[in-house]
């Protein structure tokens, strides 16, 4: 019997990707996705515990679904990082909850569901899967291809930054075999995927502990050679693991997009040390310089945090100074949030909430200005845009991204889906650009954007026809 599943996702791209994988696993158990919680036979909340705020959202989401459970017996489950962290305790705390699925237990969901459905048991699976079998989840089978897709290449994190819960809820670093990754990317390319984003909490740490395996730059090179794939991205990188080989890849690999997300967290050496980040502000800035040298148009985004225990006004000023030097395209900024079990949460010099709030507000105000200025620099330029779908605002517009990962909306229709087209940028906003489809004359010039000397895609920006739906 066909059943319906509704899934609500919080947290980072790993969680977004996990939600996709959960839906695929559930397809095999006769569950189809619904976007309406009311219609669902099964509701899953895929959770994040990186800061207190996202963690609280889980409890309010479950509160909203309680009525559905009471009225129609909907099965309720929690997956993701809060599930991993709290385990059985969640079942005690929330009496109407049926399932708790840890971050490495996605493949077990169908068996767990049987136990809930048939025996009426409450179930919890939070073991770590040392062999990494769960990373090999079913490949997409749908006939309508997506333009872009995530590919997990490693999981977990060994950095143990003193504030961070991730190593505890995602486990130790484990890389997938390159042969398996390449097979997955080829499969995606055959199904019409044009862009892959390689995923990992510490993605540039790829290959550690795998004897005789490819390094991360070698893996990128191998993917660059896969026919049908036109753009490659990866996230999230750690500055300490950013090798010269990887920096060079930005000038050597034509499909590797000119964007890097490189969290710096703080501009103060004293705070970086207390965070156990393993780099200094000088070595971070040095790497940024190198990146800009090999690829002048590279877009740089990062994560930063204010109010880490012991952060003084002068530490915060160093953070602002680093921002001034780099001029990030965008920043994800957070107030430090103590996480149970982490070293920093036991630090005696916690920063007052009011200070954190003031610092965050100032930092965000400055960055907003920089982001807008960075976006305004695109005005009048012709950019290569990979068309991803309707724009978020209106079905009369299509939307896509530049190689530098800026969203561009423009007048167009679905026939453009999956095509790389030249778009002349006419308006710049804080979160997106607006443009007009370029003429064919402009196509040639689109390649002329000064990106780098060696530029196999840019110099010959060609349009291609999307494969009709269903054709692979
Ligand atoms: N693996 C990635 C990101 C992990 S979590 C990395 O190392 O960069 C995403 C971001 O959340 C982090 O970069 C950090 O800025 C923020 N973060 C993590 N733990 C936090 C905490 N306890 N309080 C506030 N922000 C936190
Ligand atoms: Fe957390 Fe640090 Fe690992 Fe990133 S590198 S996931 S911030 S421990
Ligand atoms: Fe959150 Fe887990 Fe990602 S804690 S940031 S969903 S790895």
XYZ file of C-alpha atoms and ligand atoms in Angstrom:
513
model
C 0.000 0.000 0.000
C 1.294 3.441 -0.962
C 1.943 5.710 2.002
C 3.023 9.311 2.362
C 5.958 10.811 4.226
C 6.473 14.445 5.186
C 9.966 15.528 6.165
C 11.020 18.821 7.740
C 14.734 19.616 7.571
C 16.890 21.856 9.782
C 20.643 22.401 9.779
C 23.389 22.234 7.194
C 23.741 20.731 3.721
C 24.618 17.345 5.232
C 21.131 17.280 6.703
C 19.542 18.449 3.458
C 21.335 15.667 1.669
C 20.390 13.152 4.358
C 16.742 14.125 3.901
C 17.035 13.341 0.186
C 18.631 10.001 1.037
C 15.918 9.228 3.586
C 13.267 9.834 0.915
C 15.060 7.450 -1.449
C 15.362 4.772 1.208
C 11.669 5.212 1.985
C 10.704 4.962 -1.698
C 11.888 1.361 -1.450
C 9.465 0.870 1.443
C 6.522 2.285 -0.566
C 6.516 5.771 0.892
C 6.176 8.808 -1.374
C 6.937 12.364 -0.349
C 4.150 14.817 0.438
C 4.640 18.526 1.112
C 1.564 18.559 3.397
C 2.093 17.295 6.933
C -1.701 16.763 7.286
C -1.700 14.141 4.530
C 1.273 12.200 5.829
C 1.294 8.720 7.347
C 4.820 9.374 8.568
C 6.344 12.667 9.707
C 10.099 12.994 10.173
C 11.916 15.984 11.664
C 15.551 16.008 10.555
C 17.321 17.968 13.239
C 20.390 20.100 13.981
C 22.039 20.661 17.363
C 24.910 22.963 16.410
C 23.480 25.855 18.417
C 20.686 26.145 20.930
C 18.282 27.887 18.558
C 18.053 25.141 15.917
C 17.799 22.571 18.701
C 14.793 24.369 20.187
C 13.083 24.345 16.791
C 12.870 20.565 17.012
C 10.749 20.668 20.107
C 8.407 23.294 18.727
C 8.071 21.348 15.440
C 7.159 18.192 17.331
C 4.638 20.161 19.371
C 2.936 21.215 16.127
C 2.644 17.606 14.960
C 1.313 16.203 18.227
C -2.291 16.887 17.202
C -1.877 14.888 13.965
C -0.549 11.973 15.966
C -3.576 12.115 18.268
C -6.143 12.618 15.511
C -4.980 10.154 12.888
C -2.177 8.102 14.358
C 0.543 9.601 12.175
C 3.927 7.988 12.909
C 6.379 10.597 14.268
C 10.140 10.305 14.041
C 13.209 12.414 14.765
C 16.359 11.990 12.661
C 19.666 13.872 12.458
C 21.970 15.418 15.033
C 19.546 15.938 17.934
C 18.427 12.316 17.515
C 22.057 11.196 17.645
C 22.807 13.378 20.642
C 19.763 12.609 22.772
C 18.927 9.046 21.710
C 16.486 7.183 23.983
C 16.120 10.305 26.147
C 14.006 11.834 23.379
C 11.521 8.962 23.616
C 11.198 9.610 27.362
C 10.914 13.355 26.974
C 8.362 13.253 24.149
C 5.887 10.483 24.930
C 4.116 10.706 21.548
C 7.326 10.126 19.574
C 7.725 6.762 17.786
C 11.205 6.749 16.268
C 14.661 8.163 16.932
C 17.072 7.664 14.039
C 20.763 8.574 14.510
C 22.912 10.213 11.825
C 24.326 6.899 10.609
C 21.169 4.800 10.797
C 19.288 6.028 7.709
C 19.366 2.621 6.027
C 17.658 1.069 9.058
C 14.536 3.243 8.746
C 12.399 0.689 6.822
C 13.058 -2.032 9.442
C 12.412 0.422 12.240
C 9.122 1.454 10.636
C 7.988 -2.182 10.480
C 8.535 -2.496 14.210
C 6.511 0.641 14.826
C 3.725 -0.308 12.412
C 3.395 -3.992 13.225
C 4.337 -4.298 16.886
C 3.624 -0.729 17.950
C 7.107 -0.491 19.491
C 8.997 2.739 20.080
C 12.374 2.449 18.395
C 15.777 4.106 18.648
C 18.952 3.441 16.624
C 21.977 5.632 17.313
C 24.952 3.332 16.787
C 27.861 4.582 14.636
C 28.436 2.562 11.509
C 32.220 2.086 11.483
C 32.286 0.555 7.999
C 30.616 3.579 6.440
C 28.016 1.378 4.667
C 25.336 3.984 5.238
C 27.177 6.426 2.993
C 26.267 4.222 0.052
C 22.590 5.000 -0.089
C 20.418 4.399 -3.149
C 21.137 6.500 -6.210
C 18.405 8.725 -7.630
C 16.027 6.726 -9.771
C 13.566 9.440 -10.810
C 13.157 10.164 -14.492
C 13.077 13.954 -14.047
C 16.691 14.935 -13.606
C 17.809 17.537 -11.131
C 20.249 20.120 -12.421
C 22.481 19.798 -9.396
C 23.147 17.215 -6.768
C 25.102 16.726 -3.549
C 27.578 13.869 -3.292
C 28.884 12.925 0.153
C 32.596 12.193 -0.062
C 33.425 12.071 3.624
C 31.620 12.144 6.927
C 32.364 13.277 10.434
C 35.082 15.498 11.789
C 38.298 14.955 13.746
C 39.052 18.614 14.454
C 37.196 18.853 17.753
C 37.042 22.644 17.828
C 36.418 23.421 21.479
C 32.917 24.857 20.893
C 31.547 22.307 18.447
C 29.141 19.405 18.828
C 29.577 18.054 15.282
C 32.320 15.457 16.003
C 30.071 13.998 18.704
C 26.945 13.763 16.569
C 28.540 12.896 13.222
C 31.387 10.709 14.456
C 35.009 10.456 13.285
C 36.216 11.463 9.833
C 35.719 8.740 7.273
C 36.292 9.146 3.553
C 34.523 7.136 0.894
C 36.531 5.183 -1.669
C 37.140 7.342 -4.736
C 35.962 4.593 -7.113
C 32.584 4.614 -5.394
C 32.339 8.414 -5.533
C 33.274 8.518 -9.223
C 30.697 5.834 -10.014
C 28.042 7.909 -8.249
C 29.008 11.091 -10.106
C 28.922 9.257 -13.472
C 25.510 7.882 -12.626
C 24.276 11.392 -11.807
C 25.759 12.777 -15.041
C 23.971 10.080 -17.052
C 20.718 11.187 -15.436
C 21.205 14.786 -16.495
C 22.854 16.295 -13.418
C 25.124 19.175 -14.490
C 26.543 20.314 -11.185
C 27.827 18.318 -8.241
C 28.584 19.692 -4.812
C 30.939 17.437 -2.880
C 29.952 17.325 0.763
C 31.716 16.761 4.034
C 32.045 18.520 7.402
C 35.741 18.781 6.614
C 35.616 18.139 2.895
C 39.210 19.090 2.116
C 40.398 16.558 4.677
C 39.280 13.943 2.114
C 41.499 10.866 1.883
C 42.997 10.980 5.389
C 43.445 7.434 6.621
C 42.727 5.859 3.224
C 45.888 4.092 2.081
C 46.830 4.461 -1.582
C 43.799 6.638 -2.301
C 43.449 9.809 -4.296
C 44.085 13.123 -2.570
C 41.260 15.683 -2.614
C 42.749 17.636 -5.566
C 43.184 14.334 -7.458
C 39.562 13.454 -6.792
C 38.495 16.867 -8.119
C 40.603 16.309 -11.238
C 38.979 12.912 -11.832
C 35.488 14.432 -11.500
C 36.526 17.274 -13.798
C 37.055 14.597 -16.459
C 33.549 13.119 -16.195
C 31.494 13.818 -19.292
C 28.213 15.632 -18.669
C 29.304 17.250 -15.404
C 29.778 20.958 -16.026
C 30.304 22.473 -12.612
C 31.948 21.255 -9.436
C 31.660 22.775 -5.970
C 32.590 21.519 -2.514
C 31.760 22.432 1.057
C 32.834 22.898 3.891
C 36.574 23.458 3.859
C 38.788 23.862 6.884
C 41.572 26.465 6.542
C 44.135 24.169 8.204
C 43.531 21.491 5.550
C 43.596 23.879 2.583
C 46.666 22.683 0.679
C 48.540 24.497 -2.075
C 47.496 21.643 -4.363
C 43.860 22.487 -3.703
C 44.451 26.206 -4.219
C 46.111 25.385 -7.546
C 43.075 23.313 -8.576
C 41.129 26.579 -8.873
C 43.371 27.658 -11.724
C 43.717 24.231 -13.323
C 40.275 22.661 -13.369
C 37.854 24.263 -15.757
C 34.733 22.888 -14.094
C 35.672 23.862 -10.565
C 33.594 26.949 -9.756
C 35.257 30.107 -8.451
C 33.844 30.006 -4.958
C 35.143 28.740 -1.655
C 33.415 28.637 1.710
C 36.234 28.904 4.226
C 35.036 29.498 7.802
C 37.478 31.556 9.884
C 35.408 31.828 13.118
C 37.537 34.631 14.623
C 40.197 37.126 13.590
C 42.023 36.945 16.927
C 44.929 34.531 17.364
C 44.222 34.207 21.059
C 40.635 33.126 20.392
C 41.590 30.889 17.459
C 43.974 29.082 19.779
C 41.315 28.653 22.456
C 38.985 27.324 19.767
C 41.634 24.730 18.695
C 41.314 25.869 15.116
C 44.883 25.011 14.146
C 45.695 28.186 12.155
C 46.442 31.848 12.810
C 44.922 34.983 11.297
C 48.168 35.437 9.344
C 48.104 31.946 7.836
C 44.395 32.348 7.015
C 45.040 35.659 5.243
C 48.024 34.153 3.445
C 45.799 31.396 2.039
C 43.180 33.935 0.972
C 45.907 35.890 -0.865
C 47.050 32.745 -2.648
C 43.472 31.938 -3.669
C 43.002 35.458 -5.057
C 46.348 35.185 -6.861
C 45.451 31.993 -8.735
C 41.856 33.044 -9.331
C 41.226 36.772 -9.181
C 37.449 36.509 -9.422
C 37.028 33.890 -6.703
C 34.102 34.504 -4.348
C 34.898 33.886 -0.714
C 32.307 33.182 1.969
C 32.824 32.052 5.550
C 31.384 31.361 8.978
C 32.260 33.546 11.932
C 31.241 33.576 15.545
C 31.095 36.317 18.180
C 31.172 35.977 21.952
C 33.365 32.908 22.255
C 34.289 32.566 25.972
C 36.958 35.108 26.890
C 36.425 37.232 23.744
C 37.357 40.852 24.567
C 36.609 43.993 22.596
C 40.066 43.921 20.956
C 39.565 40.278 19.834
C 36.298 41.309 18.237
C 38.028 44.245 16.533
C 40.519 41.824 15.043
C 37.596 39.871 13.611
C 36.250 43.056 12.000
C 39.752 43.851 10.742
C 40.074 40.441 9.099
C 36.694 40.999 7.415
C 37.925 44.339 6.150
C 41.045 42.721 4.686
C 39.270 39.811 2.964
C 36.032 41.549 1.959
C 33.921 38.403 1.992
C 31.154 37.980 -0.554
C 28.956 36.783 2.274
C 29.242 35.646 5.870
C 27.227 33.327 8.070
C 27.573 34.849 11.520
C 26.570 33.363 14.841
C 26.550 34.120 18.518
C 28.545 31.533 20.428
C 26.150 29.029 21.958
C 27.431 26.701 24.695
C 26.974 23.029 23.767
C 26.774 20.352 26.415
C 29.897 18.205 26.581
C 32.187 20.594 24.689
C 35.279 22.139 26.290
C 34.312 25.767 25.694
C 30.973 25.321 27.468
C 32.904 24.753 30.715
C 34.998 27.929 30.258
C 34.465 30.337 33.149
C 34.586 33.568 31.150
C 31.348 33.299 29.220
C 30.475 36.508 27.372
C 27.298 38.313 28.376
C 24.344 37.830 26.033
C 23.978 41.603 25.593
C 27.625 41.924 24.408
C 27.196 39.016 22.008
C 24.087 40.651 20.583
C 25.824 44.027 20.113
C 28.852 42.478 18.440
C 26.713 40.354 16.143
C 24.561 43.328 15.129
C 27.612 45.456 14.296
C 29.336 42.653 12.401
C 26.201 41.935 10.378
C 25.687 45.606 9.562
C 29.229 45.884 8.199
C 28.968 42.649 6.228
C 25.616 43.620 4.728
C 27.280 46.671 3.236
C 30.218 44.632 1.890
C 27.928 41.966 0.423
C 25.954 44.621 -1.390
C 29.126 46.259 -2.705
C 30.486 42.889 -3.858
C 27.185 42.213 -5.639
C 27.124 45.691 -7.206
C 30.485 44.968 -8.800
C 28.587 42.528 -11.057
C 26.427 45.289 -12.600
C 26.774 45.396 -16.359
C 28.776 42.174 -16.501
C 27.768 39.152 -18.505
C 27.803 36.076 -16.352
C 27.515 32.386 -17.108
C 24.364 31.223 -15.313
C 23.376 27.596 -14.888
C 19.583 27.651 -14.896
C 18.236 25.703 -11.937
C 14.472 26.305 -12.027
C 11.804 28.919 -11.481
C 12.896 31.919 -9.451
C 11.705 31.832 -5.845
C 9.601 34.967 -6.372
C 7.697 34.281 -9.571
C 7.043 31.581 -12.130
C 7.513 34.161 -14.865
C 11.188 34.259 -13.965
C 13.865 31.636 -13.989
C 16.704 31.482 -11.525
C 20.180 30.074 -11.480
C 23.650 30.723 -10.183
C 26.832 32.274 -11.422
C 30.021 30.255 -11.079
C 30.716 32.459 -8.046
C 27.512 31.081 -6.487
C 25.412 34.250 -6.747
C 21.722 33.745 -7.399
C 20.548 35.444 -10.602
C 16.884 35.837 -11.595
C 15.832 36.773 -15.112
C 12.893 36.532 -17.537
C 12.801 33.104 -19.052
C 10.972 29.813 -19.210
C 11.455 26.153 -18.421
C 13.089 25.390 -21.780
C 16.234 26.945 -20.282
C 16.375 24.495 -17.384
C 19.800 22.892 -17.049
C 21.449 25.206 -19.599
C 24.403 27.478 -19.027
C 23.482 30.787 -20.556
C 24.996 34.264 -20.641
C 23.048 36.759 -18.514
C 23.724 40.491 -18.372
C 23.464 41.690 -14.767
C 21.142 44.693 -14.414
C 20.366 44.912 -10.664
C 22.201 43.948 -7.513
C 20.579 43.263 -4.139
C 21.768 41.933 -0.800
C 20.878 38.329 -1.560
C 20.645 38.071 -5.326
C 21.260 39.630 -8.720
C 18.809 40.338 -11.505
C 19.651 40.169 -15.169
C 18.608 39.849 -18.778
C 19.387 36.983 -21.049
C 22.401 37.966 -23.138
C 22.363 37.934 -26.945
C 24.472 35.439 -28.843
C 27.111 38.160 -29.497
C 27.521 38.509 -25.813
C 28.071 34.807 -25.485
C 31.593 35.094 -26.748
C 32.320 37.936 -24.377
C 30.875 35.997 -21.472
C 33.972 33.865 -21.658
C 36.109 36.949 -21.420
C 35.338 37.551 -17.761
C 38.801 37.764 -16.279
C 38.765 34.619 -14.200
C 42.101 33.015 -14.797
C 44.623 32.447 -17.534
C 43.794 28.829 -18.204
C 40.086 28.636 -18.785
C 38.733 25.749 -20.855
C 35.038 26.408 -20.187
C 35.023 30.164 -20.012
C 36.637 30.821 -23.371
C 34.094 28.733 -25.163
C 30.864 29.218 -23.326
C 28.462 27.055 -25.237
C 24.798 26.461 -24.776
C 23.547 22.926 -24.885
C 20.136 21.382 -25.090
C 18.780 19.813 -21.979
C 17.867 16.177 -22.378
C 14.093 15.849 -22.521
C 12.527 14.637 -19.277
C 12.811 10.903 -18.950
C 15.714 10.559 -21.369
C 18.927 9.498 -19.711
N 32.480 21.869 9.501
C 32.231 23.193 9.266
C 30.976 23.786 9.864
C 30.394 23.215 11.087
S 29.030 23.949 11.852
C 33.454 23.958 9.667
O 34.282 23.505 10.387
O 33.593 25.051 9.241
C 28.713 25.447 11.011
C 29.097 26.666 11.752
O 28.367 26.801 12.940
C 30.534 26.734 12.192
O 31.390 27.104 11.175
C 30.496 27.738 13.305
O 30.669 29.052 12.831
C 29.088 27.599 13.840
N 29.092 26.940 15.146
C 29.486 25.693 15.456
N 29.348 25.465 16.763
C 28.861 26.606 17.305
C 28.516 27.007 18.628
N 28.666 26.198 19.662
N 28.036 28.267 18.796
C 27.893 29.109 17.751
N 28.209 28.786 16.498
C 28.689 27.541 16.264
Fe 32.988 21.588 14.158
Fe 35.459 22.388 13.955
Fe 34.784 20.059 12.917
Fe 33.912 22.283 11.807
S 36.057 21.640 11.942
S 32.706 20.487 12.249
S 33.614 23.637 13.518
S 34.796 20.567 15.056
Fe 23.670 20.886 12.481
Fe 24.351 18.398 12.409
Fe 24.833 19.943 10.351
S 24.567 19.696 14.132
S 25.156 21.914 11.274
S 22.862 19.388 11.084
S 26.109 18.294 11.103
